Tab-separated table of C-alpha atoms and ligand atoms in Angstrom:
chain	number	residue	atom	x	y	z
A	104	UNK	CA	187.454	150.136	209.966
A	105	UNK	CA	184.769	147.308	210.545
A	106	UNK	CA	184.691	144.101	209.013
A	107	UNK	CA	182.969	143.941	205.060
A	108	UNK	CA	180.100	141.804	205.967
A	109	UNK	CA	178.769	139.704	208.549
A	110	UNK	CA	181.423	137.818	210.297
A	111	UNK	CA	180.492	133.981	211.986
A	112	UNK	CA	177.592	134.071	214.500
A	113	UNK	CA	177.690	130.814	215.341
A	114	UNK	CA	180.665	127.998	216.908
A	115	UNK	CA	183.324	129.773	214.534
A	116	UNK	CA	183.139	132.816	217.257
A	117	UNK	CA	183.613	130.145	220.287
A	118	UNK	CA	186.505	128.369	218.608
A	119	UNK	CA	188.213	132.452	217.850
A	120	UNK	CA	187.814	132.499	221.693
A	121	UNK	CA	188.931	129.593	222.516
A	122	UNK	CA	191.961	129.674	220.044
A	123	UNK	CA	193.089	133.454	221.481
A	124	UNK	CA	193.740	131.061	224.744
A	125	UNK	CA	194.999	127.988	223.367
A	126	UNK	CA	197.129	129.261	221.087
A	127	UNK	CA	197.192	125.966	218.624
A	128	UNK	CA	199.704	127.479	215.985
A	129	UNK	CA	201.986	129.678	217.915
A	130	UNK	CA	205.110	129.587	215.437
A	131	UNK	CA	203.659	128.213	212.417
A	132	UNK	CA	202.339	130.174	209.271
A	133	UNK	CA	199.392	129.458	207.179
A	134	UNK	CA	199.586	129.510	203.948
A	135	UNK	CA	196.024	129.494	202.435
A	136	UNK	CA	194.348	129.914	198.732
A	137	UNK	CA	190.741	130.601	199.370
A	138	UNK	CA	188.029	132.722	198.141
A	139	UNK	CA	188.826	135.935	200.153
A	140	UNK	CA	185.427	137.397	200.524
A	141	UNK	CA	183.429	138.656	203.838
A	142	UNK	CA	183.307	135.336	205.245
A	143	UNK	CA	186.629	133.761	204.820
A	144	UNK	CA	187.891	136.906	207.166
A	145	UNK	CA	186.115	135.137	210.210
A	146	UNK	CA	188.565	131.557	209.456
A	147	UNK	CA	191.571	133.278	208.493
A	148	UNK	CA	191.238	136.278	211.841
A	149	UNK	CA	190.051	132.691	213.884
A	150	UNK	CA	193.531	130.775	212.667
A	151	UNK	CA	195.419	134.739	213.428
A	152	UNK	CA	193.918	133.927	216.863
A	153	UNK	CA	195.564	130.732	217.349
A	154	UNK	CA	198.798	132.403	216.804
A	155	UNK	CA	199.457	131.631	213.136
A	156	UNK	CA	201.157	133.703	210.934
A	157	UNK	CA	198.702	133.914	207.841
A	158	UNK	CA	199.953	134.473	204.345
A	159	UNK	CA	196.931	134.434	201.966
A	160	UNK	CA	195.668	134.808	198.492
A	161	UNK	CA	192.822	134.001	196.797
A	162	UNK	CA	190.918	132.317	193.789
A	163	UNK	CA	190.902	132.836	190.185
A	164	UNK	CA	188.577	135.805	189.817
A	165	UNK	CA	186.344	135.687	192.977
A	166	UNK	CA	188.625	137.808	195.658
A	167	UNK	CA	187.021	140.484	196.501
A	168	UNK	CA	189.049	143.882	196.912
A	169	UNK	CA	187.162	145.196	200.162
A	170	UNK	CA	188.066	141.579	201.710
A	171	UNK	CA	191.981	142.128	200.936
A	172	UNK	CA	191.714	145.433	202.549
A	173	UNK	CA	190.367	144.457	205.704
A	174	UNK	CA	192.673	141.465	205.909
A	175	UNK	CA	195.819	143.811	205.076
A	176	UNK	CA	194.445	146.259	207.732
A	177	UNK	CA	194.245	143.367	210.427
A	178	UNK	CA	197.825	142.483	209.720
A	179	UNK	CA	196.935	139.213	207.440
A	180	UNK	CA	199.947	139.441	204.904
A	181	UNK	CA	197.764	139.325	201.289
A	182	UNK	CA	199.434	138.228	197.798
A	183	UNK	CA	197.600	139.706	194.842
A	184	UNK	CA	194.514	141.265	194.268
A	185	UNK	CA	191.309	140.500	192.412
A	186	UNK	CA	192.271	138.701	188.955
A	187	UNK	CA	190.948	136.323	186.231
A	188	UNK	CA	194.388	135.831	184.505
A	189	UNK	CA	195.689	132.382	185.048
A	190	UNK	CA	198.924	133.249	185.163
A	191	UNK	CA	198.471	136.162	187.213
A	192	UNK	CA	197.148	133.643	189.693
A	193	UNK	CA	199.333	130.977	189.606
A	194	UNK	CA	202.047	133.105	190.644
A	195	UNK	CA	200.394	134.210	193.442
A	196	UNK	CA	200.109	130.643	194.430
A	197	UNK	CA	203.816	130.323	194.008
A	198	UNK	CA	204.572	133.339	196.501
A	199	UNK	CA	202.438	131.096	198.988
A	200	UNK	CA	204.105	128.232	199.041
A	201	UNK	CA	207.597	130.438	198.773
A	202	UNK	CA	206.974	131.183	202.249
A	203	UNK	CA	207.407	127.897	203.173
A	204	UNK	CA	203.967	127.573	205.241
A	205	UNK	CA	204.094	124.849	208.207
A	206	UNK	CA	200.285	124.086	207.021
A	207	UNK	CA	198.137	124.737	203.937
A	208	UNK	CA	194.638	125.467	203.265
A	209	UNK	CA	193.930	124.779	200.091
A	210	UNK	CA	190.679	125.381	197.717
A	211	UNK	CA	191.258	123.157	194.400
A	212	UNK	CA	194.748	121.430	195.171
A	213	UNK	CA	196.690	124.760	193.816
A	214	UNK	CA	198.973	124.779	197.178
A	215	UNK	CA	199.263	121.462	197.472
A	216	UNK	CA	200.475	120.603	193.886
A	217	UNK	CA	202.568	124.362	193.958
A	218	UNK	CA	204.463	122.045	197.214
A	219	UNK	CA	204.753	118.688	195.337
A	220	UNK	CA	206.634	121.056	192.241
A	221	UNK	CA	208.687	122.968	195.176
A	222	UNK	CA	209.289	121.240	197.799
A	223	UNK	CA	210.471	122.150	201.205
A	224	UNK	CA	210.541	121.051	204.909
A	225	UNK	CA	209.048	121.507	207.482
A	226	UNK	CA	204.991	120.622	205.786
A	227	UNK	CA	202.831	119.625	208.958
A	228	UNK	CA	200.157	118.657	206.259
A	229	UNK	CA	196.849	120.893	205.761
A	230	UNK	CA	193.261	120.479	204.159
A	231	UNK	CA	191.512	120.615	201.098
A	232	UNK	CA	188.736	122.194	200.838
A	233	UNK	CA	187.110	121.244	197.581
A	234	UNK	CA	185.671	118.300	195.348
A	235	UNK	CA	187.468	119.649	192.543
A	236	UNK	CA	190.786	119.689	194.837
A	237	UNK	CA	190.360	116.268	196.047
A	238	UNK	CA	189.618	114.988	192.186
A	239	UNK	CA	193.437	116.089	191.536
A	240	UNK	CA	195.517	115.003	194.805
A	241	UNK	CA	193.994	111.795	195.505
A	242	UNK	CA	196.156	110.317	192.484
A	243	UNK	CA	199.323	111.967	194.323
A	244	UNK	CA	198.555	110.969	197.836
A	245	UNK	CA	201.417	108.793	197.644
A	246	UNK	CA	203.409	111.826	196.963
A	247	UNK	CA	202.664	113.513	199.834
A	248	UNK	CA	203.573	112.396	203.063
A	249	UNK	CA	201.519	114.448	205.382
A	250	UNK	CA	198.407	114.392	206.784
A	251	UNK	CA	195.702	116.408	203.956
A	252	UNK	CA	192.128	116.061	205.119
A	253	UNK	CA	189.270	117.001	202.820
A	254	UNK	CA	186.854	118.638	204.191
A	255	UNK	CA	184.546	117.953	201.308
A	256	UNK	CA	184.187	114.635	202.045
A	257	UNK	CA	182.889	115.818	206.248
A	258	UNK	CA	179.106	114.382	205.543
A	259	UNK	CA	178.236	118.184	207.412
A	260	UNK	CA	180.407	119.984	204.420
A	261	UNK	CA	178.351	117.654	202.187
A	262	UNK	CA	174.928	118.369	203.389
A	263	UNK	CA	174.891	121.967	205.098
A	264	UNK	CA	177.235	123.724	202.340
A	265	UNK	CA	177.217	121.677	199.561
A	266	UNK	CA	173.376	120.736	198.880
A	267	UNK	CA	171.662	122.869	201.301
A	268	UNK	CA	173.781	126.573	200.853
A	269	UNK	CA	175.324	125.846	196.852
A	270	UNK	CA	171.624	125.196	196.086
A	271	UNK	CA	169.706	128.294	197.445
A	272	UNK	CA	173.128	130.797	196.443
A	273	UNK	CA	172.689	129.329	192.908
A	274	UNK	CA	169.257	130.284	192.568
A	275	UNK	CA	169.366	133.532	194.648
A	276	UNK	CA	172.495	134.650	191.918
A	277	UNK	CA	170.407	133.191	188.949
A	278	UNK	CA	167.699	135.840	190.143
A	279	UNK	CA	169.695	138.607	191.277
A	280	UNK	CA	171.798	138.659	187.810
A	281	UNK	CA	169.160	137.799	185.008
A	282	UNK	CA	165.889	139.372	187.415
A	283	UNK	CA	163.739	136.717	185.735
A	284	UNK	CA	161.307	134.538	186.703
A	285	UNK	CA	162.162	130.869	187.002
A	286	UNK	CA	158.347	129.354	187.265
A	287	UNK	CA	157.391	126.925	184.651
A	288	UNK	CA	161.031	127.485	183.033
A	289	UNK	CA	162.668	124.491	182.271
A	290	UNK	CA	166.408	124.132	183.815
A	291	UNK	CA	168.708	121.606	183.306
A	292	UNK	CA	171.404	120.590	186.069
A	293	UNK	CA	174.624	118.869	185.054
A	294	UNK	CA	175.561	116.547	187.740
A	295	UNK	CA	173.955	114.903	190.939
A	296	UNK	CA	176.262	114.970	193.174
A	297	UNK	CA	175.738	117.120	196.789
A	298	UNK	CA	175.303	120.390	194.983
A	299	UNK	CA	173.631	119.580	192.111
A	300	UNK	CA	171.067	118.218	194.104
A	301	UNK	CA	170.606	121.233	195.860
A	302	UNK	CA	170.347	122.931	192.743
A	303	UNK	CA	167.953	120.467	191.522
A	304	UNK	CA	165.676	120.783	194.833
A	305	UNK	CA	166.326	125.121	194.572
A	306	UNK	CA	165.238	125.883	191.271
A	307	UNK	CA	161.811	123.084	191.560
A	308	UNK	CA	161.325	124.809	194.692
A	309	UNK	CA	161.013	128.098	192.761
A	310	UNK	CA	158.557	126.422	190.382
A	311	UNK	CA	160.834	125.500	187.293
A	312	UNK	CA	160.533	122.202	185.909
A	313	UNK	CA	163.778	120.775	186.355
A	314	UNK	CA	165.546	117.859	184.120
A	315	UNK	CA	169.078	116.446	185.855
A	316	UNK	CA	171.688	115.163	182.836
A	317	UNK	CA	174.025	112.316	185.102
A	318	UNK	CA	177.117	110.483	183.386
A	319	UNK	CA	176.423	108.063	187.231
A	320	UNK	CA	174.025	105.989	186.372
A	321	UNK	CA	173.301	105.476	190.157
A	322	UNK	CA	173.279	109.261	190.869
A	323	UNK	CA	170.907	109.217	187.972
A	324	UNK	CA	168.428	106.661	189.124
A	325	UNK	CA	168.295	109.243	192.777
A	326	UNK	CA	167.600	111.817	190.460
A	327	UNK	CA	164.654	109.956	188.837
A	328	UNK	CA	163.407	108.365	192.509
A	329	UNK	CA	163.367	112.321	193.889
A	330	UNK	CA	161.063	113.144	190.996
A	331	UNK	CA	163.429	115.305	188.705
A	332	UNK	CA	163.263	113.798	184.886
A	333	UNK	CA	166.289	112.606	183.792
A	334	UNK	CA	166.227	112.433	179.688
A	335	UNK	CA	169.049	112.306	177.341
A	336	UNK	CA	171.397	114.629	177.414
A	337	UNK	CA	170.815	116.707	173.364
A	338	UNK	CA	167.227	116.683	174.243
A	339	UNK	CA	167.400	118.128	177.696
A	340	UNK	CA	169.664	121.183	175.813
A	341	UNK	CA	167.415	121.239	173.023
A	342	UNK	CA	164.250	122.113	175.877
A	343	UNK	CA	166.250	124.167	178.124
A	344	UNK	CA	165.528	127.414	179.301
A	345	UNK	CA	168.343	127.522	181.977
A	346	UNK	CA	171.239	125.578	182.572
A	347	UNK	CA	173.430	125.089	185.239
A	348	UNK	CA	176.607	122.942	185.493
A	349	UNK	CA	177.603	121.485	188.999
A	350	UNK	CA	180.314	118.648	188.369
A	351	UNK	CA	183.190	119.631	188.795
A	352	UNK	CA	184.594	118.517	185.206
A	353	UNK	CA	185.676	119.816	182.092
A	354	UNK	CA	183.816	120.951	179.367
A	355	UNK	CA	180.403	119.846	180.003
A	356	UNK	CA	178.800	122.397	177.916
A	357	UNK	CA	180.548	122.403	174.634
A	358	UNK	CA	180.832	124.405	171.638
A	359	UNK	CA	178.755	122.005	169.706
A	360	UNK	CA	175.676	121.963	171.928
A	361	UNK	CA	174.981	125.486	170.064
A	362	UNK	CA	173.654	123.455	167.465
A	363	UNK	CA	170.671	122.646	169.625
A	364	UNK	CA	170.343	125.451	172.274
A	365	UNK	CA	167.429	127.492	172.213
A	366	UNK	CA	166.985	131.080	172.039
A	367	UNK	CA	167.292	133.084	174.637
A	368	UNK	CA	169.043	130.225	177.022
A	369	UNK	CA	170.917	131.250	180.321
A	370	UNK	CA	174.111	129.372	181.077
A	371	UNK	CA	175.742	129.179	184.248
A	372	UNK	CA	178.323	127.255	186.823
A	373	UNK	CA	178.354	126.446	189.736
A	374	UNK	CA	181.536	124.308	189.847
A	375	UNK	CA	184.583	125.398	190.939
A	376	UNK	CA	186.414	126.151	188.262
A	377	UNK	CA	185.554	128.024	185.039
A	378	UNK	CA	186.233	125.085	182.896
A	379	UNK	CA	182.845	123.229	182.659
A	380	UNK	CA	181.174	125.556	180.054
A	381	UNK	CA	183.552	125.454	177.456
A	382	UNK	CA	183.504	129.515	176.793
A	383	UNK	CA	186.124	129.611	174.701
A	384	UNK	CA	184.747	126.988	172.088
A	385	UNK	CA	181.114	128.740	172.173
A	386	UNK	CA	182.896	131.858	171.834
A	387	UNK	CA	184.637	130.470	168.876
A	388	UNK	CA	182.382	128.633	167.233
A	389	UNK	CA	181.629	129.035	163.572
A	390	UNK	CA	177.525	129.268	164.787
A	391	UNK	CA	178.559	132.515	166.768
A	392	UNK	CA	178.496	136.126	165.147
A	393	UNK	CA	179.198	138.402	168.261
A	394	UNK	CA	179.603	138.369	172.265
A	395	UNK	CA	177.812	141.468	173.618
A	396	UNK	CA	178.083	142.552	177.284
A	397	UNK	CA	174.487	142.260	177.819
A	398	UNK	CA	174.384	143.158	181.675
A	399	UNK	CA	176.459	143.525	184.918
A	400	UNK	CA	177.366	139.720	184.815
A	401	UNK	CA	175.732	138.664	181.538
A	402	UNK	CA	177.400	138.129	178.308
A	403	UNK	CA	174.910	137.376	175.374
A	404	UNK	CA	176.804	135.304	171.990
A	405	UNK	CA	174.310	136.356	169.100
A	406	UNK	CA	174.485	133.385	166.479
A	407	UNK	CA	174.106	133.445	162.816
A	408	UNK	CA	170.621	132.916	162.794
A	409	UNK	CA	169.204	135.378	164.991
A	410	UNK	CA	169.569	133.193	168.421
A	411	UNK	CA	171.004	134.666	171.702
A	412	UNK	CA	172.765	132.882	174.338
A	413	UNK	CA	173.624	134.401	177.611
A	414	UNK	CA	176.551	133.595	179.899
A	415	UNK	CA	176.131	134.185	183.797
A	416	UNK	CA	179.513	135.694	185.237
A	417	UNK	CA	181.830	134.371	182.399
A	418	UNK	CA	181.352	130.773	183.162
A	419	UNK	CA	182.942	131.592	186.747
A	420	UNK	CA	181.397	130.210	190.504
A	421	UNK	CA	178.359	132.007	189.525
A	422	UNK	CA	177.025	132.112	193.424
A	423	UNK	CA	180.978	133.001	193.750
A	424	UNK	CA	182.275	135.458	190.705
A	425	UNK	CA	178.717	137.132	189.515
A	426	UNK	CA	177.771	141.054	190.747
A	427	UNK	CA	177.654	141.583	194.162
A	428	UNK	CA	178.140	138.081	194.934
A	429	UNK	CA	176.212	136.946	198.696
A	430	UNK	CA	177.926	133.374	198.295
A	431	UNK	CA	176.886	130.665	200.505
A	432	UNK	CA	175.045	131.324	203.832
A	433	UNK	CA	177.057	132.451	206.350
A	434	UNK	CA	175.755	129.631	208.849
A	435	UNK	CA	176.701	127.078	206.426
A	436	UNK	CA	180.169	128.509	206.014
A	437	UNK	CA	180.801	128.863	209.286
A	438	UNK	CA	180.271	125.098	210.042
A	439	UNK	CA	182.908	124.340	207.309
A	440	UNK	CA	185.406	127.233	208.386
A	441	UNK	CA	184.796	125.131	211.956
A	442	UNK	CA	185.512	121.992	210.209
A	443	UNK	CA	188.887	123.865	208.647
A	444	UNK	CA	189.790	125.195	212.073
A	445	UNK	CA	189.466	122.063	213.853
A	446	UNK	CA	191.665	120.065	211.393
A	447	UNK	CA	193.929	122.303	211.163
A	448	UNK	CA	194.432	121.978	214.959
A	449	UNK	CA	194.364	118.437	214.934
A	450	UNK	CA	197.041	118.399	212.168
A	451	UNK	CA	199.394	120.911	214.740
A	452	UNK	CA	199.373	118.668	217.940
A	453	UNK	CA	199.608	115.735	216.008
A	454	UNK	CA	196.074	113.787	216.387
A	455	UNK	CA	196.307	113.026	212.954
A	456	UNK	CA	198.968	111.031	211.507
A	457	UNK	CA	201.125	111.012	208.503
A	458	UNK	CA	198.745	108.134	207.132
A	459	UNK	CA	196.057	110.032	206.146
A	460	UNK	CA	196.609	111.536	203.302
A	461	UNK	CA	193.847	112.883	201.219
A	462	UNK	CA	190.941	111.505	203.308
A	463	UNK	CA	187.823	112.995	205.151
A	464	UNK	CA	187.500	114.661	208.300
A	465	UNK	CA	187.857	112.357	211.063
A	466	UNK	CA	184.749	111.475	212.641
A	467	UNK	CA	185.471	112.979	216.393
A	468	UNK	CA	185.981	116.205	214.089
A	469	UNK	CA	182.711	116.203	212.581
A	470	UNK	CA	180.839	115.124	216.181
A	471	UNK	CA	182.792	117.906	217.908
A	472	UNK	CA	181.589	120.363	215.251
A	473	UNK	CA	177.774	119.392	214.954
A	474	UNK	CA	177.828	119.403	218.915
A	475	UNK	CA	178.868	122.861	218.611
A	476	UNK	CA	176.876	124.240	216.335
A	477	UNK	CA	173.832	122.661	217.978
A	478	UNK	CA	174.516	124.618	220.563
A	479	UNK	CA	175.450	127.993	219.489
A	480	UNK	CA	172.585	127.819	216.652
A	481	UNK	CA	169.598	128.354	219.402
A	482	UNK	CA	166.749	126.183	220.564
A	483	UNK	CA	165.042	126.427	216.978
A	484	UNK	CA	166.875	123.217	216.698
A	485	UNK	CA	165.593	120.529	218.818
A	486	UNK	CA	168.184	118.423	220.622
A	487	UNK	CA	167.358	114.456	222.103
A	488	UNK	CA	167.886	115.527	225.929
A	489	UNK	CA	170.612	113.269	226.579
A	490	UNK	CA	172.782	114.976	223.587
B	292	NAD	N1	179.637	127.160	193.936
B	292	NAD	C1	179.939	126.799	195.171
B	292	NAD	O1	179.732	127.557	196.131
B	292	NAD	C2	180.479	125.435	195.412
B	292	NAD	C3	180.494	124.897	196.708
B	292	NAD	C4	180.955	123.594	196.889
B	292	NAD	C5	181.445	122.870	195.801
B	292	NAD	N2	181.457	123.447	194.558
B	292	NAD	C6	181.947	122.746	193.362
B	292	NAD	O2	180.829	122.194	192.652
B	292	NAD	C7	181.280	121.059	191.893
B	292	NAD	C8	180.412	119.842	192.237
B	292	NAD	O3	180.565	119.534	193.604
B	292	NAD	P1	179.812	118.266	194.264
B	292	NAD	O4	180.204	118.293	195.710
B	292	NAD	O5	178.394	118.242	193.878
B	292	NAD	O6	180.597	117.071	193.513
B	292	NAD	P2	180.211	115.525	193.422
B	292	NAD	O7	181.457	114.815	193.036
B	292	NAD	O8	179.466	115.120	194.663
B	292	NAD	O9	179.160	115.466	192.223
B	292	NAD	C9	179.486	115.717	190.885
B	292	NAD	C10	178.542	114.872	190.036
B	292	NAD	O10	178.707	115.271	188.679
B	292	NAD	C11	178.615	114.080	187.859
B	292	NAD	N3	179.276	114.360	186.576
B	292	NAD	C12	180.605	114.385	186.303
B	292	NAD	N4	180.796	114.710	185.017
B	292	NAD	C13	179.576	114.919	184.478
B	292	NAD	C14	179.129	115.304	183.180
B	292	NAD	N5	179.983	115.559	182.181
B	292	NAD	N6	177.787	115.410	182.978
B	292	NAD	C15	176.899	115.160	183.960
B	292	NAD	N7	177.282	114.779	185.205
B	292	NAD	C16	178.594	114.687	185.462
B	292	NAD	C17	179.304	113.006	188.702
B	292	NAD	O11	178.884	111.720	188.299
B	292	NAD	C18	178.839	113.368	190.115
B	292	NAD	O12	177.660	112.672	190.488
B	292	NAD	C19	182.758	120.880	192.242
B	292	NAD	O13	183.530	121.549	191.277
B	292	NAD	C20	182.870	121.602	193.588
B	292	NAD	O14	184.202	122.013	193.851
B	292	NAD	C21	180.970	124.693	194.342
C-alpha cells in the first residue's frame, strides 16, 4: 500500500530521519485532532518515528477516508471516520483524551478544552495549531498548567501557510468547484487578517475586483493602503459576486444579508469552523423557498423571488471540506508540520517551561525551522553567504 498523496519533500523528511535516531517520545502517546488528509500522514508517521504512540482523529467533516486507511495500515491507532455530526465528533475527541495522551496536538482547542473537562496526569503540554484554537484557550491559560504553544502565532505559520498557501487553495477550490471565471467579478473577503489577505491578493491576482469588509479598523486601513476597496459592509453584499469569509468568528454572513444579496452569488469559508456563514439562518429564512444540491459541493437556496444563492461545501473549510479537496501546498504544510514536530520535542525534554502557556513558537524554533527549509528547498532560494 503506498501513501494517498505526496508525502513532505522538504525538512519534514530530515526531521523523520533524524527522529527514527533520536527517539524524542519514546514512551509517550500523542493524542492529536487534526485534519487527517494526505499530508498530515507525513507529521503524524514523523512523531511514530520519534517513538510516540499516536492516537488520532480528525476534524468535523474534512477527514478523509483513504487518509484513515493508510494511517490504520501503518499502525497509527484512528478514532472515527469521516463525519459532519457534531456529536459524532465530539465523542471522538473524548476517546482522545480518554487515552490519557502525555502531549496533544490540537486543531481548534477541542483536546485541550476535552482535558480541562477531564482531567488527568501526566499532561507534558502540546500545541495548538489554529487561530480559531488560540481565540478559545487563551482565556483558560490560567487553567492549564503546561506548556501549549501556538503555532499560529510562528510569523513562518503566518506568512507561508496562512497568507501565502490559504490564499492560492481558496481560489484554486473556488475554481475547481464552481468552474467559473473570476475576472472582473467582484468578491468580497471578510476579514484581514493573514489569510484573508492572501485571499484578498489570490482572487485580484486572478483579475476580480476585490472589496475587503474589516470590523479592525487598523487591518482595514492595510487593506485600503494595499489597494483593495474597503466600503461598508450592506453595500459590499449588495455588489458581490463572490464572497468569502476568513475570520475566524461567528456568523458573519447572516440570514438577513439575503435581503441584499444578488442573484446568482457564491458563498464560501475559509475559516475554520463552519460557523461564519450562518447556514442554518439562510436556510431558514422566510426569503428562502428551497435548497437544491446544485453540484458536487454546491448547494443553491432559490428565494421567493426568483434569486439563487449558492453555498461552496456547506459552509465547511472550503480549500479543506469541498470535492476532491488539494488543501494547502504541501511545502507550506510541511514547514508548519516542522514547526509542530519541533515543539513538540521541545515540550518532551523540557526546553519549554510550564510558563508558557498559550503563546507562540519560541523564536530558536522558528530560526531552526527556516534554516532548514532553506536548505532542503534548493538553490531557487538565494541565501546571504554567511547564513
Ligand atoms: N482554510 C484554511 O486552510 C485555514 C488555514 C489557516 C487558518 N484558517 C482559519 O481562517 C480563519 C482566519 O485566520 P487568520 O489567521 O486570518 O486570523 P486573524 O485573526 O489573523 O484574522 C482574522 C481577521 O478577521 C477580522 N474579523 C473578525 N470578525 C470579523 C467580522 N465579523 N467581519 C469582518 N472581519 C472580521 C479580525 O479583525 C481579523 O483581522 C481562522 O478561523 C483560522 O483558523 C484556515
Amino acid at each position: 500500500m503506498s501513501p494517498p498523496g505526496t508525502a513532505t519533500a522538504g525538512c519534514g523528511s530530515e526531521i523523520s530521519a533524524e527522529f527514527a535516531r533520536t527517539r524524542p517520545f519514546d514512551g509517550l502517546t500523542i493524542g492529536t485532532g487534526i485534519h487527517l488528509e494526505p499530508k498530515t500522514v507525513a507529521l503524524i508517521l514523523t512523531l511514530a518515528s520519534g517513538g510516540a504512540r499516536m492516537i488520532s482523529t480528525g476534524n468535523l467533516s474534512s477527514t478523509q477516508a483513504e487518509t484513515v486507511g493508510y494511517l490504520r495500515h501503518r499502525g497509527v491507532q484512528v478514532i472515527g471516520e469521516t463525519t459532519t455530526d457534531r456529536a459524532r465528533h465530539a465523542a471522538d475527541l473524548r476517546e482522545v483524551i480518554g487515552e490519557k495522551p502525555g502531549l496533544l496536538l490540537d486543531n481548534g482547542g477541542d483536546l485541550f478544552l476535552g482535558y480541562l473537562s477531564d482531567p488527568y496526569p501526566g499532561l507534558l503540554g502540546g500545541t495548538e495549531e489554529t487561530t480559531s484554537g488560540r481565540t478559545r484557550l487563551r482565556p483558560l491559560a490560567g487553567r492549564l498548567d503546561v506548556p501549549v504553544l501556538v503555532i499560529n502565532d510562528s510569523p513562518i505559520k503566518q506568512f507561508a501557510e496562512n497568507r501565502h498557501a490559504v490564499g492560492l487553495s481558496v481560489l484554486e477550490s473556488y475554481l475547481r468547484i464552481t468552474n467559473r471565471m473570476t475576472n472582473g467579478r467582484r468578491a468580497v473577503v471578510f476579514g484581514y487578517g493573514a489569510c484573508g489577505k492572501g485571499i484578498a491578493a489570490a482572487f485580484r491576482s486572478a483579475h476580480a475586483l476585490v472589496a475587503v469588509i474589516e470590523t479592525d479598523p487598523v487591518a482595514r486601513l492595510e487593506a485600503c493602503l494595499d489597494g483593495f476597496d474597503v466600503p461598508a459592509r450592506d453595500d459590499a453584499l449588495r455588489e458581490a459576486d463572490i464572497v468569502i469569509t476568513a475570520t475566524g468568528a461567528d456568523a458573519v454572513v447572516r440570514g438577513a444579508d439575503l435581503a441584499v444579496l444578488r442573484d446568482d452569488v457564491v458563498l464560501c469559508n475559509a475559516g475554520h469552523f463552519p460557523v461564519e456563514i450562518a447556514v442554518d439562518e439562510l436556510e431558514s429564512s422566510p426569503l428562502t423557498r428551497r435548497r437544491e444540491a446544485a453540484a458536487d459541493g454546491i448547494a443553491t437556496l432559490l428565494l421567493d423571488d426568483g434569486r439563487r444563492v449558492h453555498l461552496l461545501a456547506g459552509g465547511h473549510m472550503v480549500n479543506l471540506a469541498g470535492p476532491r479537496p488539494l488543501g494547502n501546498s504541501i511545502e507550506s504544510m510541511d514547514l508548519g508540520f516542522a514547526l509542530q514536530a519541533r515543539c513538540l520535542e521541545a515540550i518532551a525534554n523540557g526546553s519549554v517551561g510550564a510558563g508558557q502557556v498559550v503563546v507562540a513558537v519560541p523564536r530558536f524554533i522558528d530560526e531552526r525551522v527556516a534554516r532548514a527549509f532553506l536548505d532542503a528547498y534548493g538553490t531557487s532560494v538565494t541565501r546571504p553567504a554567511d547564513a
